[in-house]
Tab-separated table of C-alpha atoms and ligand atoms in Angstrom:
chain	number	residue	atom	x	y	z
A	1	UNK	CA	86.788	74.672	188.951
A	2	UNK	CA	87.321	77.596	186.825
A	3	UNK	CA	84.368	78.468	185.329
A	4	UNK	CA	84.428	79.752	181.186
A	5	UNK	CA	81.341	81.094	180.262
A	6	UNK	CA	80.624	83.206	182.875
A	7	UNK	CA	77.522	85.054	181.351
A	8	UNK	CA	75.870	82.074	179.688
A	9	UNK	CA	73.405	80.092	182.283
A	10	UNK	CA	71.490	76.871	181.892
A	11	UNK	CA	69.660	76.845	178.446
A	12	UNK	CA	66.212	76.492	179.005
A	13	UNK	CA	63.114	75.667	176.637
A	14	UNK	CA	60.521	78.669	176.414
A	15	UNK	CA	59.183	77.961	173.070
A	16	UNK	CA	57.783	79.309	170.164
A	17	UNK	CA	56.758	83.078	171.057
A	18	UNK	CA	60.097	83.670	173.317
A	19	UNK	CA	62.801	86.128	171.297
A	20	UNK	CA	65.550	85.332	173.957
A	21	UNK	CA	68.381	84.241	171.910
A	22	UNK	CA	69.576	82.083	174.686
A	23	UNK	CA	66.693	79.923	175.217
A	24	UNK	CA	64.819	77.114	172.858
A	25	UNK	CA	61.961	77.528	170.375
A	26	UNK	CA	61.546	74.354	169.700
A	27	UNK	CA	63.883	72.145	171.039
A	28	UNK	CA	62.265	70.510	174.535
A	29	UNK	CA	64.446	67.444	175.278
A	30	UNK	CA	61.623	65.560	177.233
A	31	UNK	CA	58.784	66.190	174.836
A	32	UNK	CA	57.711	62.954	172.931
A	33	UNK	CA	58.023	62.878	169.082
A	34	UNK	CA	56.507	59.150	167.389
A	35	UNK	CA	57.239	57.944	170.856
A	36	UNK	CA	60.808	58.780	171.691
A	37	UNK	CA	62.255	62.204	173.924
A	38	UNK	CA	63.239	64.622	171.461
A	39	UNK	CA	66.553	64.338	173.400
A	40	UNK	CA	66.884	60.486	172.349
A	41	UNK	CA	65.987	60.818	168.703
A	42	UNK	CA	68.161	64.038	167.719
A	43	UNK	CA	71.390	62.907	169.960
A	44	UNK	CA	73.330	66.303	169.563
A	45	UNK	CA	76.995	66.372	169.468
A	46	UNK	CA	79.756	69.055	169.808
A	47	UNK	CA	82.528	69.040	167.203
A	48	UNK	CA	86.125	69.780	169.409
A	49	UNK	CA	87.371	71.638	166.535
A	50	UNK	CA	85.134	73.927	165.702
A	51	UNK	CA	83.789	74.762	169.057
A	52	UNK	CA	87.163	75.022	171.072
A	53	UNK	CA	89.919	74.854	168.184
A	54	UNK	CA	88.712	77.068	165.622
A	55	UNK	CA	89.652	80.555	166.422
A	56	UNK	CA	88.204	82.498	163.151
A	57	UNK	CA	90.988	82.545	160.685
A	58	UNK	CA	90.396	82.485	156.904
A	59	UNK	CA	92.722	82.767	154.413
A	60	UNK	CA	92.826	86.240	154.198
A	61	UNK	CA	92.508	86.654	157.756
A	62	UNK	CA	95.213	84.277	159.133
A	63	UNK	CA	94.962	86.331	162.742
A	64	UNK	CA	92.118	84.910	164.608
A	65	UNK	CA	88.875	87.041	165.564
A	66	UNK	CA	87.305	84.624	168.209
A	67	UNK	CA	87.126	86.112	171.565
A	68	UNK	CA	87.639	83.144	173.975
A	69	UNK	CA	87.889	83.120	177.716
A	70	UNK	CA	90.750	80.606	176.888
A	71	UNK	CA	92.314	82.569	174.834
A	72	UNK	CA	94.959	84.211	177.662
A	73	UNK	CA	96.378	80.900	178.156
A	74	UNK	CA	99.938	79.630	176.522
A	75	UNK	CA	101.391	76.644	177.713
A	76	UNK	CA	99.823	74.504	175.000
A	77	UNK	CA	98.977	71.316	177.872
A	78	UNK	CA	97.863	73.554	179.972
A	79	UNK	CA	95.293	75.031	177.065
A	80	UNK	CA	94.300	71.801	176.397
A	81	UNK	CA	93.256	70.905	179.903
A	82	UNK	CA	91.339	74.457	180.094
A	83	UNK	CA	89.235	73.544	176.781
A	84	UNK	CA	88.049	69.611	178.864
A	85	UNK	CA	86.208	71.911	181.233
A	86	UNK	CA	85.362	74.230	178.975
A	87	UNK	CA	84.092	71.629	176.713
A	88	UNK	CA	82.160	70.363	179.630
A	89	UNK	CA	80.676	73.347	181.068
A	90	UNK	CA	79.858	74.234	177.254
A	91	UNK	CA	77.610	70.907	176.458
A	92	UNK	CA	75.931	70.506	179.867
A	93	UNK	CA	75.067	74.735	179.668
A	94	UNK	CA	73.659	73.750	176.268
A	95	UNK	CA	72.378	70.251	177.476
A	96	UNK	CA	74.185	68.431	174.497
A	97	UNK	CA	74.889	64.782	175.516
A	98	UNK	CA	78.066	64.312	173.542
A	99	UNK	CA	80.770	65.471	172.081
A	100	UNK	CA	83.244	64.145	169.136
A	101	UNK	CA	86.826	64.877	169.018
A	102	UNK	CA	90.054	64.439	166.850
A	103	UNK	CA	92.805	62.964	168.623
A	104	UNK	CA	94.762	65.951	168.143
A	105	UNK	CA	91.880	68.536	168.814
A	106	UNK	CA	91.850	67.624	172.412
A	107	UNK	CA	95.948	67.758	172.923
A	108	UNK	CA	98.737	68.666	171.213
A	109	UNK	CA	101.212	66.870	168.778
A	110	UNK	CA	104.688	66.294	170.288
A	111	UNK	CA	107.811	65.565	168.116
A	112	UNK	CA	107.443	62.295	168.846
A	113	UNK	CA	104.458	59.338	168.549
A	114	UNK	CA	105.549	58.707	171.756
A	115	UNK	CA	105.491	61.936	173.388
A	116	UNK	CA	102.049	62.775	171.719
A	117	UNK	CA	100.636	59.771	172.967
A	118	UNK	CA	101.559	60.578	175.938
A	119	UNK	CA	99.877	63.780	175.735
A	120	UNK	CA	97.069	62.244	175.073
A	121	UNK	CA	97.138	60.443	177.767
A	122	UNK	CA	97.177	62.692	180.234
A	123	UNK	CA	94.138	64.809	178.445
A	124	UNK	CA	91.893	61.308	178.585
A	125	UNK	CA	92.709	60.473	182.224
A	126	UNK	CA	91.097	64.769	182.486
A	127	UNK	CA	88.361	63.973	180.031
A	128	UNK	CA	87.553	60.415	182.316
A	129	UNK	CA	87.321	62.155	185.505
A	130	UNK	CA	84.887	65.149	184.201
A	131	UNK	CA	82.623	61.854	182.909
A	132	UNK	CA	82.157	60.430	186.571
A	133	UNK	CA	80.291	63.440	186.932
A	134	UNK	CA	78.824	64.894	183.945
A	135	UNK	CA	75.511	63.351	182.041
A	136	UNK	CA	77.648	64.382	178.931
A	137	UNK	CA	78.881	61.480	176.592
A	138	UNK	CA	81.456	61.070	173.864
A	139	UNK	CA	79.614	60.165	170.421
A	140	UNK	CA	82.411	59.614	168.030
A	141	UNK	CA	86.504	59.912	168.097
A	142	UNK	CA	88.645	60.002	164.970
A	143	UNK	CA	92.233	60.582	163.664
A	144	UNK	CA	93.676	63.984	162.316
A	145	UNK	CA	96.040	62.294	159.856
A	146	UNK	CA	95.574	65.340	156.780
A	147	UNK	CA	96.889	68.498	159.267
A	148	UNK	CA	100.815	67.439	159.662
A	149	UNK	CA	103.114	68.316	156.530
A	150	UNK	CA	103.861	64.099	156.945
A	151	UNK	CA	100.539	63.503	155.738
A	152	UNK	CA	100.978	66.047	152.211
A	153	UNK	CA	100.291	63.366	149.929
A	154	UNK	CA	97.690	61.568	152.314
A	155	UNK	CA	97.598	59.201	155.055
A	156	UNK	CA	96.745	55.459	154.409
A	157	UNK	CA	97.022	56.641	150.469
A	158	UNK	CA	100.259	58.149	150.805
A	159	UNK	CA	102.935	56.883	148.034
A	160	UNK	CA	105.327	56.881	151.031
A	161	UNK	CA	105.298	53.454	153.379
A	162	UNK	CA	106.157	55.133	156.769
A	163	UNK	CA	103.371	57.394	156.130
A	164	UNK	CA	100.981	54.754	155.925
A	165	UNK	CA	103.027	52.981	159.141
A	166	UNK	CA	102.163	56.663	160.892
A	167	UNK	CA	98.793	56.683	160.061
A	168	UNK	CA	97.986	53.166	161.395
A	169	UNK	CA	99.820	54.062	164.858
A	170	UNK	CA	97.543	57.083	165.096
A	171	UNK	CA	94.624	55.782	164.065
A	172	UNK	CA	95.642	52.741	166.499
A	173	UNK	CA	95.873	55.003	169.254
A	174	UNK	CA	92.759	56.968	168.767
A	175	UNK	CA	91.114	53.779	168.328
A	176	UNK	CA	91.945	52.906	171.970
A	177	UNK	CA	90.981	56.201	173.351
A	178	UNK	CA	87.681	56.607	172.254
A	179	UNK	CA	87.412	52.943	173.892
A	180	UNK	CA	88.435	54.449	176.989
A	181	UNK	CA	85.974	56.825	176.778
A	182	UNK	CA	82.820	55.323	175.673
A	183	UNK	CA	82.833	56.254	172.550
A	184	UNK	CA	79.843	54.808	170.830
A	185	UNK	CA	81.269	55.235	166.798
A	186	UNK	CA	84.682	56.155	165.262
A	187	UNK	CA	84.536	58.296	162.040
A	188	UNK	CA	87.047	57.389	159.211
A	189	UNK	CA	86.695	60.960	157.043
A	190	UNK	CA	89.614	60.743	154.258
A	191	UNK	CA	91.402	63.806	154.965
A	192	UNK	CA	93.888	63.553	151.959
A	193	UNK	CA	92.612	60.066	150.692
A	194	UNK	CA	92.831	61.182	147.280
A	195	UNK	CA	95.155	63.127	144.246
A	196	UNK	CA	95.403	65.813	142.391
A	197	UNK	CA	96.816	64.601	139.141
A	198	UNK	CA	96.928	60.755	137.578
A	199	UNK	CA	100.193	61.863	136.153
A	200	UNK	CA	102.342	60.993	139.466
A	201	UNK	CA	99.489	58.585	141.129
A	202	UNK	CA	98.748	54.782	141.519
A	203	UNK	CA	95.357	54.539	141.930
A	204	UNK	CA	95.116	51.387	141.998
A	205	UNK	CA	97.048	50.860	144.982
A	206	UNK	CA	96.334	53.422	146.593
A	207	UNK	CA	92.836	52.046	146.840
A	208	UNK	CA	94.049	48.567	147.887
A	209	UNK	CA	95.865	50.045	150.351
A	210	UNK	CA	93.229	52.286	151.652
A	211	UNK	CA	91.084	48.868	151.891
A	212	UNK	CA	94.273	47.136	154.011
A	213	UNK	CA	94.024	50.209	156.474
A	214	UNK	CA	90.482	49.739	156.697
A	215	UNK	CA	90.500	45.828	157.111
A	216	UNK	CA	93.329	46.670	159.733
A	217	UNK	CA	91.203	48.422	161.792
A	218	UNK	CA	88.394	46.072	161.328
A	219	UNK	CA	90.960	43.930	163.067
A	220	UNK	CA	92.065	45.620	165.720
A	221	UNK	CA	88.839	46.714	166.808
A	222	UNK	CA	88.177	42.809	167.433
A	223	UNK	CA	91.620	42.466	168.796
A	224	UNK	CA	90.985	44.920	172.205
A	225	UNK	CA	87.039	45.053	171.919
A	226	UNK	CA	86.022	47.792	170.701
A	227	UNK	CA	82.419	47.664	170.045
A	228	UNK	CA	81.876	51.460	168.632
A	229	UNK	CA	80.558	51.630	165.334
A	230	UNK	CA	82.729	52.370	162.626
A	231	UNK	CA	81.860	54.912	160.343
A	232	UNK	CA	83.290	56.484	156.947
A	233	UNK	CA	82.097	60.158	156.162
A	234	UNK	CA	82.304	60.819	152.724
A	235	UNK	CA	83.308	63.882	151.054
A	236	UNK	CA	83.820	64.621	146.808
A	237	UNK	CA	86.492	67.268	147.028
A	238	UNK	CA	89.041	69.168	149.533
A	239	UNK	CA	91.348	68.904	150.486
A	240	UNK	CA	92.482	66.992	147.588
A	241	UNK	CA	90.666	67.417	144.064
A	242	UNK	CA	89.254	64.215	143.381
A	243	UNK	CA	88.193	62.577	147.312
A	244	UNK	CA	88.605	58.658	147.163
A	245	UNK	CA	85.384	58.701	149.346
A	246	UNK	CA	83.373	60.960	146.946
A	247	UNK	CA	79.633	60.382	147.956
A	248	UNK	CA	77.374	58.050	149.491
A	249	UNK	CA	77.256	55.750	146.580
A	250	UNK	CA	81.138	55.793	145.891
A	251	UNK	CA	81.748	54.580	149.693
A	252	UNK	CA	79.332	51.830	149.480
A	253	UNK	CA	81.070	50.343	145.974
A	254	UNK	CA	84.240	50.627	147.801
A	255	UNK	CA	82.843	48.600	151.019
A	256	UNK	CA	81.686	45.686	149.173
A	257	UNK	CA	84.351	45.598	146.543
A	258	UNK	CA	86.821	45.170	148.945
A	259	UNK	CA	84.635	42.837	151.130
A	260	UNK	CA	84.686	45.793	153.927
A	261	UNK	CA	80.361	46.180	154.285
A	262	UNK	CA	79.671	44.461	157.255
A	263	UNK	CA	81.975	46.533	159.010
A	264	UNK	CA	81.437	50.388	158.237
A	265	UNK	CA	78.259	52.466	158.199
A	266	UNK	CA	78.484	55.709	157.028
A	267	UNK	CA	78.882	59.286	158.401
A	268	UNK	CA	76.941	61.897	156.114
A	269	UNK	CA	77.825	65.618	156.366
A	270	UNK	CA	75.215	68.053	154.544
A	271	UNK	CA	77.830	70.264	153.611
A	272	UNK	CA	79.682	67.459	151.597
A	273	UNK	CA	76.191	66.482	150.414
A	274	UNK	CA	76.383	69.584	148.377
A	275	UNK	CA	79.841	69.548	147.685
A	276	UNK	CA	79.439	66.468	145.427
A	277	UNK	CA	75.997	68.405	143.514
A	278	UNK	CA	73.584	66.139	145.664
A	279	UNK	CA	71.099	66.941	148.404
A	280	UNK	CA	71.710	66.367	152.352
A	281	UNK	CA	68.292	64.141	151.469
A	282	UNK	CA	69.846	62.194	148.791
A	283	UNK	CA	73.090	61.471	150.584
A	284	UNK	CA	70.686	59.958	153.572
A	285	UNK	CA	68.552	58.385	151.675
A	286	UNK	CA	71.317	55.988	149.563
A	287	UNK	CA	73.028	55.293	152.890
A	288	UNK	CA	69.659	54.083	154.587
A	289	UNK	CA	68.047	51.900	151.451
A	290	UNK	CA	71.500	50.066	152.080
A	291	UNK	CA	71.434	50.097	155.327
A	292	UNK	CA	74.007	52.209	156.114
A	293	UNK	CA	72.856	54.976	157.548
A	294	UNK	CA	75.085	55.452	160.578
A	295	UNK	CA	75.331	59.020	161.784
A	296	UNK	CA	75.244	62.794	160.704
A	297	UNK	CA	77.915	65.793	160.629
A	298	UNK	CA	74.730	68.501	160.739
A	299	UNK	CA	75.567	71.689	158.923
A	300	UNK	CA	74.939	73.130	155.525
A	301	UNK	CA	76.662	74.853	153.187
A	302	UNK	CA	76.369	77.995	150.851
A	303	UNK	CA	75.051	76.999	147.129
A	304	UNK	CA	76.713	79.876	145.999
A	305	UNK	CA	79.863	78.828	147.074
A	306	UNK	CA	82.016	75.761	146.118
A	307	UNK	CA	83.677	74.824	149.348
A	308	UNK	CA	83.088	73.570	152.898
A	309	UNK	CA	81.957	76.543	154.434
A	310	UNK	CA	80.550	74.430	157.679
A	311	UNK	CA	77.547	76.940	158.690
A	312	UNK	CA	75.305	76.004	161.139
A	313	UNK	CA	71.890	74.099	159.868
A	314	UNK	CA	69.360	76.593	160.006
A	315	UNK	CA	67.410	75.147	156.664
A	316	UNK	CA	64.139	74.130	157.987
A	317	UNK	CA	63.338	72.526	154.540
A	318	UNK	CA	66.391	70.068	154.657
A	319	UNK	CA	66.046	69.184	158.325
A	320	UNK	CA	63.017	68.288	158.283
A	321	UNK	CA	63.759	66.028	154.945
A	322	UNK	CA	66.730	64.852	156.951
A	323	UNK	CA	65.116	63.918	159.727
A	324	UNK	CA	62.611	62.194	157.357
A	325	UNK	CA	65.662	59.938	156.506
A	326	UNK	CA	66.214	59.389	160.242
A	327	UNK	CA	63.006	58.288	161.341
A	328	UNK	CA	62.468	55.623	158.283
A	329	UNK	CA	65.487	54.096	159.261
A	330	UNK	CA	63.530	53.731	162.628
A	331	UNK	CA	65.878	56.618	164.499
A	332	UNK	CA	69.552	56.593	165.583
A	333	UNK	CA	71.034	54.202	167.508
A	334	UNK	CA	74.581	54.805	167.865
A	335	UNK	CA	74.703	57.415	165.605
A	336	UNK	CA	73.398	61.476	166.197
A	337	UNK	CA	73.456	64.548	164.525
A	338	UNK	CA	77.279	65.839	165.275
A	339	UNK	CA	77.581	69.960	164.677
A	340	UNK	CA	80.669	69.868	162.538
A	341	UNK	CA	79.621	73.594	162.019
A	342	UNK	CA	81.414	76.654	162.840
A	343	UNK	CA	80.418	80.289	163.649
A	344	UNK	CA	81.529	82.905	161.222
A	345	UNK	CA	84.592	84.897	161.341
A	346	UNK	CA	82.247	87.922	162.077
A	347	UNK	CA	80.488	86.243	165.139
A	348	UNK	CA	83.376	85.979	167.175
A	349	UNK	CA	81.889	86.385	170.736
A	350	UNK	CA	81.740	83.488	173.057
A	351	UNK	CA	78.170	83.945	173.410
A	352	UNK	CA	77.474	83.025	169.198
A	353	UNK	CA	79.007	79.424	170.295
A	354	UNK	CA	75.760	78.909	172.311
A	355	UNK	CA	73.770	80.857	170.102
A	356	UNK	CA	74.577	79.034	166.993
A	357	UNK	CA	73.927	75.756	168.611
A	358	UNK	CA	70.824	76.779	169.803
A	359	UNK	CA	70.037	77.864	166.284
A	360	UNK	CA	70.872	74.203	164.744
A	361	UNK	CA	69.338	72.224	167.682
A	362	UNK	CA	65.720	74.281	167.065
A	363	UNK	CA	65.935	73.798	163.658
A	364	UNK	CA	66.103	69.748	163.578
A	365	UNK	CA	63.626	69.749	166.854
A	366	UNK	CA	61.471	71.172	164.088
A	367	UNK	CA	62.414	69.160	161.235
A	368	UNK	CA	61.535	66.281	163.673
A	369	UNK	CA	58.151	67.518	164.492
A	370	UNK	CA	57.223	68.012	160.681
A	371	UNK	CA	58.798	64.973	159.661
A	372	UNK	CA	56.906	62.858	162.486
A	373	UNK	CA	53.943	63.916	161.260
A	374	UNK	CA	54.019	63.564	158.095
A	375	UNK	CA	55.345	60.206	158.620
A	376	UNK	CA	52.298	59.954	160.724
A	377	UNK	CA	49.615	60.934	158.086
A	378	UNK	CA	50.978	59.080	155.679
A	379	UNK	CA	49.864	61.394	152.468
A	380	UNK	CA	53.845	61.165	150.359
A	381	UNK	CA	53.747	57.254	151.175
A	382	UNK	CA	50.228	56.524	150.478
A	383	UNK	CA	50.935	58.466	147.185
A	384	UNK	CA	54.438	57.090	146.234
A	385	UNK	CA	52.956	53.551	146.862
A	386	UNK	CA	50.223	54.316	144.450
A	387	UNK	CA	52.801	55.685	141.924
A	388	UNK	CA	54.514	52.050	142.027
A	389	UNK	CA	51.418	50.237	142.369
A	390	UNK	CA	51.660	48.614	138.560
A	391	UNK	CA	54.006	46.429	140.314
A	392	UNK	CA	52.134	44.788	142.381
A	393	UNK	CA	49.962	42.877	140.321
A	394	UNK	CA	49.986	41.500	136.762
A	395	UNK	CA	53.187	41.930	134.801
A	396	UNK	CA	54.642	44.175	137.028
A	397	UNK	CA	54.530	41.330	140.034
A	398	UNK	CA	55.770	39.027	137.607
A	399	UNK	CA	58.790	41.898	137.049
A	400	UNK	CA	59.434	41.827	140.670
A	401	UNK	CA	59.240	38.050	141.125
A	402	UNK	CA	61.406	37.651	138.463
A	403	UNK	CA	58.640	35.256	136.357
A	404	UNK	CA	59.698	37.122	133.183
A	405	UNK	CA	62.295	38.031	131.252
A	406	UNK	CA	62.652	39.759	127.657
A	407	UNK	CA	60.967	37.349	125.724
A	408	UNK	CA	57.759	36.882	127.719
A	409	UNK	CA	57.996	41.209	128.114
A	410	UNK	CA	58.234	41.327	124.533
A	411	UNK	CA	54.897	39.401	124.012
A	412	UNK	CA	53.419	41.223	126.714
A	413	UNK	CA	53.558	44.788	124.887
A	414	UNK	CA	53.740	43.624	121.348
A	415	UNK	CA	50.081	44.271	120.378
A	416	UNK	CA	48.981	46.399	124.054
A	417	UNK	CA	48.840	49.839	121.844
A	418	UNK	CA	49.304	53.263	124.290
A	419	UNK	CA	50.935	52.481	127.363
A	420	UNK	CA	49.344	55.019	129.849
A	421	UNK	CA	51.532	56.886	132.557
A	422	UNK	CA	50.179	59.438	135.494
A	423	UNK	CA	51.303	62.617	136.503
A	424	UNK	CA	53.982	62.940	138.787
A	425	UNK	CA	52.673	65.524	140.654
A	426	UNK	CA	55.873	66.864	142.117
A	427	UNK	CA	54.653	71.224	142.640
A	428	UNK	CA	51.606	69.519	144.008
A	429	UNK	CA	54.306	67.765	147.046
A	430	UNK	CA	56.253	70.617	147.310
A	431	UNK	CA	53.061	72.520	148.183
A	432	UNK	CA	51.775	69.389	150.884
A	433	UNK	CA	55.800	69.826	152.349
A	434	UNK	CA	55.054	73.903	152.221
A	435	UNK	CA	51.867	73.055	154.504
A	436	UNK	CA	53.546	70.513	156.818
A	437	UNK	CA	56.470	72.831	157.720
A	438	UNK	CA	54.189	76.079	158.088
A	439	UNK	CA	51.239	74.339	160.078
A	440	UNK	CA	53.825	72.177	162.141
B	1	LIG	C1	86.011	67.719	157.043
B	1	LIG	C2	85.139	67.071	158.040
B	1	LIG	C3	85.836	66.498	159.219
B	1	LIG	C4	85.275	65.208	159.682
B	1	LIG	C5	86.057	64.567	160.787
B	1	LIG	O1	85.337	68.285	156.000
B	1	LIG	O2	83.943	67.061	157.907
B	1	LIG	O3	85.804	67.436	160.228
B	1	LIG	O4	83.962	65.354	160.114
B	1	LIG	O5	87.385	64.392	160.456
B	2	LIG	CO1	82.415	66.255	159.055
């Protein structure tokens, strides 16, 4: 077995004083956080793409800089194959338990459904075999149906029919793969799910038949078994202008319109967090209050600039609020935190693959730590509960257990005179979150 990265061993733990850029500060799988291995609550994942797709093109730069020891092969099946092992070699090196994959990251598209498929085929029986033997797992699978000129004008949104038949066959197919393999979710992101002007679109029924795909799937995930949990990751804009699947809140209006809740969780990305002028935080935190808090694409973007730039989460401040998120929802089950993150054109040696990972993975193993314990000591609860505690007795019980209504309210402040309200305090948080993350 060939082997890839030739100069990169095992990636141990040394901890906080080490400065070798190929070991762990902080992240030690088997050390216990509020009573779980750091390894089971953080439940890393490799994105396919980025890690053994992406090859450091931008659009000024359409010739690749990445340096990959795959990079001298040409028959495309042949590639593929190369990138399983490498894949492999790259997550157990790193000790990352899964992985997540397009179908067509992990082989290539034919000029045929067919033909693809049975591309694909070939690449799963690979990916099956390296399993028996590897501790390493596959998270999520999902469908690429926004890269092929077909899919222009979207996928299950498309104003063409056949499109729409496409998209189902693919999605159909991928559906059964990542069955195959174990995978424990499958991600619905909405490539092109969306439009650039109302002047030539159907919105309408374009989101009817974005619901039918969905409830399609819903279907045939009964039909052969598939017990993975399916997941939709929203995004506000980009491809397309205006994203169908804008933001946490959007997705979850769309769900129960259409009657599709029970079904979906949802898939939050940081970097599409901040795409729609939210926070990672706020993203997490309307998925989980509706219980729908699934999994994470961990990244983060650049405030200064309005697109997807994918960089790897090094923001101790948001991990550590995300990871807040996490642990109320009392930790992942199927879900993890999925790098869909990508080195920069400028790091382009194979050894900044590793190193950027490291960088994410010991930035949530701290996030975890500070967020444990502040979970632990209770200080934001204790003083958010006391912030809402007018409605726990009196009239603001009554409020909650619905006693009153306008008329009785009306009575009840007619002749009260100044209505008293309390600081909220907020620099005086920032300052206990300041202390948590520098004392953790
Ligand atoms: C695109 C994005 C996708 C999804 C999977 O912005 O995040 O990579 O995570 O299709
Ligand atoms: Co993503």
């Amino acid at each position: 077995m060939a082997e890839y990265f030739k100069n990169v061993p095992k990636i141990k733990y040394e901890g906080k004083g080490s400065d070798n850029p190929l070991a762990f500060k902080y992240y030690n799988p088997d050390e216990v956080v509020a009573g779980r291995r750091m390894e089971d609550h953080l439940r890393f994942a490799v994105a396919y793409w980025h890690t053994f797709q992406a090859t450091g093109t931008d659009p000024f730069g359409p010739v690749g800089t990445a340096v990959r020891p795959w990079n001298h092969i040409t028959d495309p099946m042949d590639l593929a194959k190369a990138k399983v092992e490498a894949c492999f070699e790259f997550c157990e090196k790193l000790g990352v338990p899964f992985f997540c994959f397009h179908d067509r990251d992990i082989a290539p598209e034919a000029d045929t459904l067919r033909e693809t498929n049975k591309r694909l085929d070939i690449i799963v029986a690979a990916i099956k075999d390296r399993m028996k033997d590897s501790p390493v797992k596959l998270l999520w699978g999902t469908t690429n149906a926004f890269g092929h000129p077909r899919f222009t004008h979207g996928a299950s949104t498309s104003p063409h029919a056949e499109v729409f038949a496409y998209a189902a066959a693919q999605v159909k197919k991928a559906m059964e793969i990542t069955k195959e393999l174990g995978g424990q979710n499958y991600v619905f992101w909405g490539g092109r799910e969306g439009y650039e002007t109302l002047l030539n679109t159907d919105m309408k029924l374009e989101l009817d038949n974005m619901a039918r795909f969905l409830g399609m799937a819903v279907d045939y995930a009964k039909e052969i078994g598939f017990d993975g949990q399916f997941l939709i990751e929203p995004k506000p804009k980009e491809p397309t202008k205006h994203q169908y699947d804008f933001d946490s809140a959007t997705v979850i209006g769309f769900l129960k319109t259409y009657g599709l809740d029970p079904y979906f969780k949802l898939n939050i990305e940081a970097n599409h967090a901040t795409l729609a002028q939210h926070t990672f935080q706020h993203e997490l935190h309307v998925a989980r209050i509706n219980n729908m808090l699934g999994s994470i694409d961990a990244n983060q973007g650049d405030l200064l600039l309005g697109w997807d730039t994918d960089q790897f989460p090094t923001n101790i401040y948001d991990t550590t609020l995300a990871m807040l998120e996490v642990l109320k929802m009392g930790g992942f089950t199927k879900g993890g935190l999925n790098f869909d993150a990508k080195v920069r054109r400028g790091s382009f040696e194979p050894e900044d693959l590793f190193i950027s990972h490291i960088a994410g993975m010991d930035a949530f193993a701290k996030g975890l730590k500070v967020a444990a314990r502040i979970i632990e000591d209770g200080k934001f609860d204790k003083f958010i509960a006391e912030r809402y505690s007018s409605y726990t007795t009196g009239i603001g019980k009554d409020i909650v257990e619905g006693k009153v209504g306008f008329k009785e309210l009306e009575q009840y402040v007619m002749d009260l005179g100044k209505v008293e309200i309390k600081s909220g305090k907020q620099e005086m948080l920032e300052v206990w979150l300041n202390s948590y993350i520098l004392e953790e």
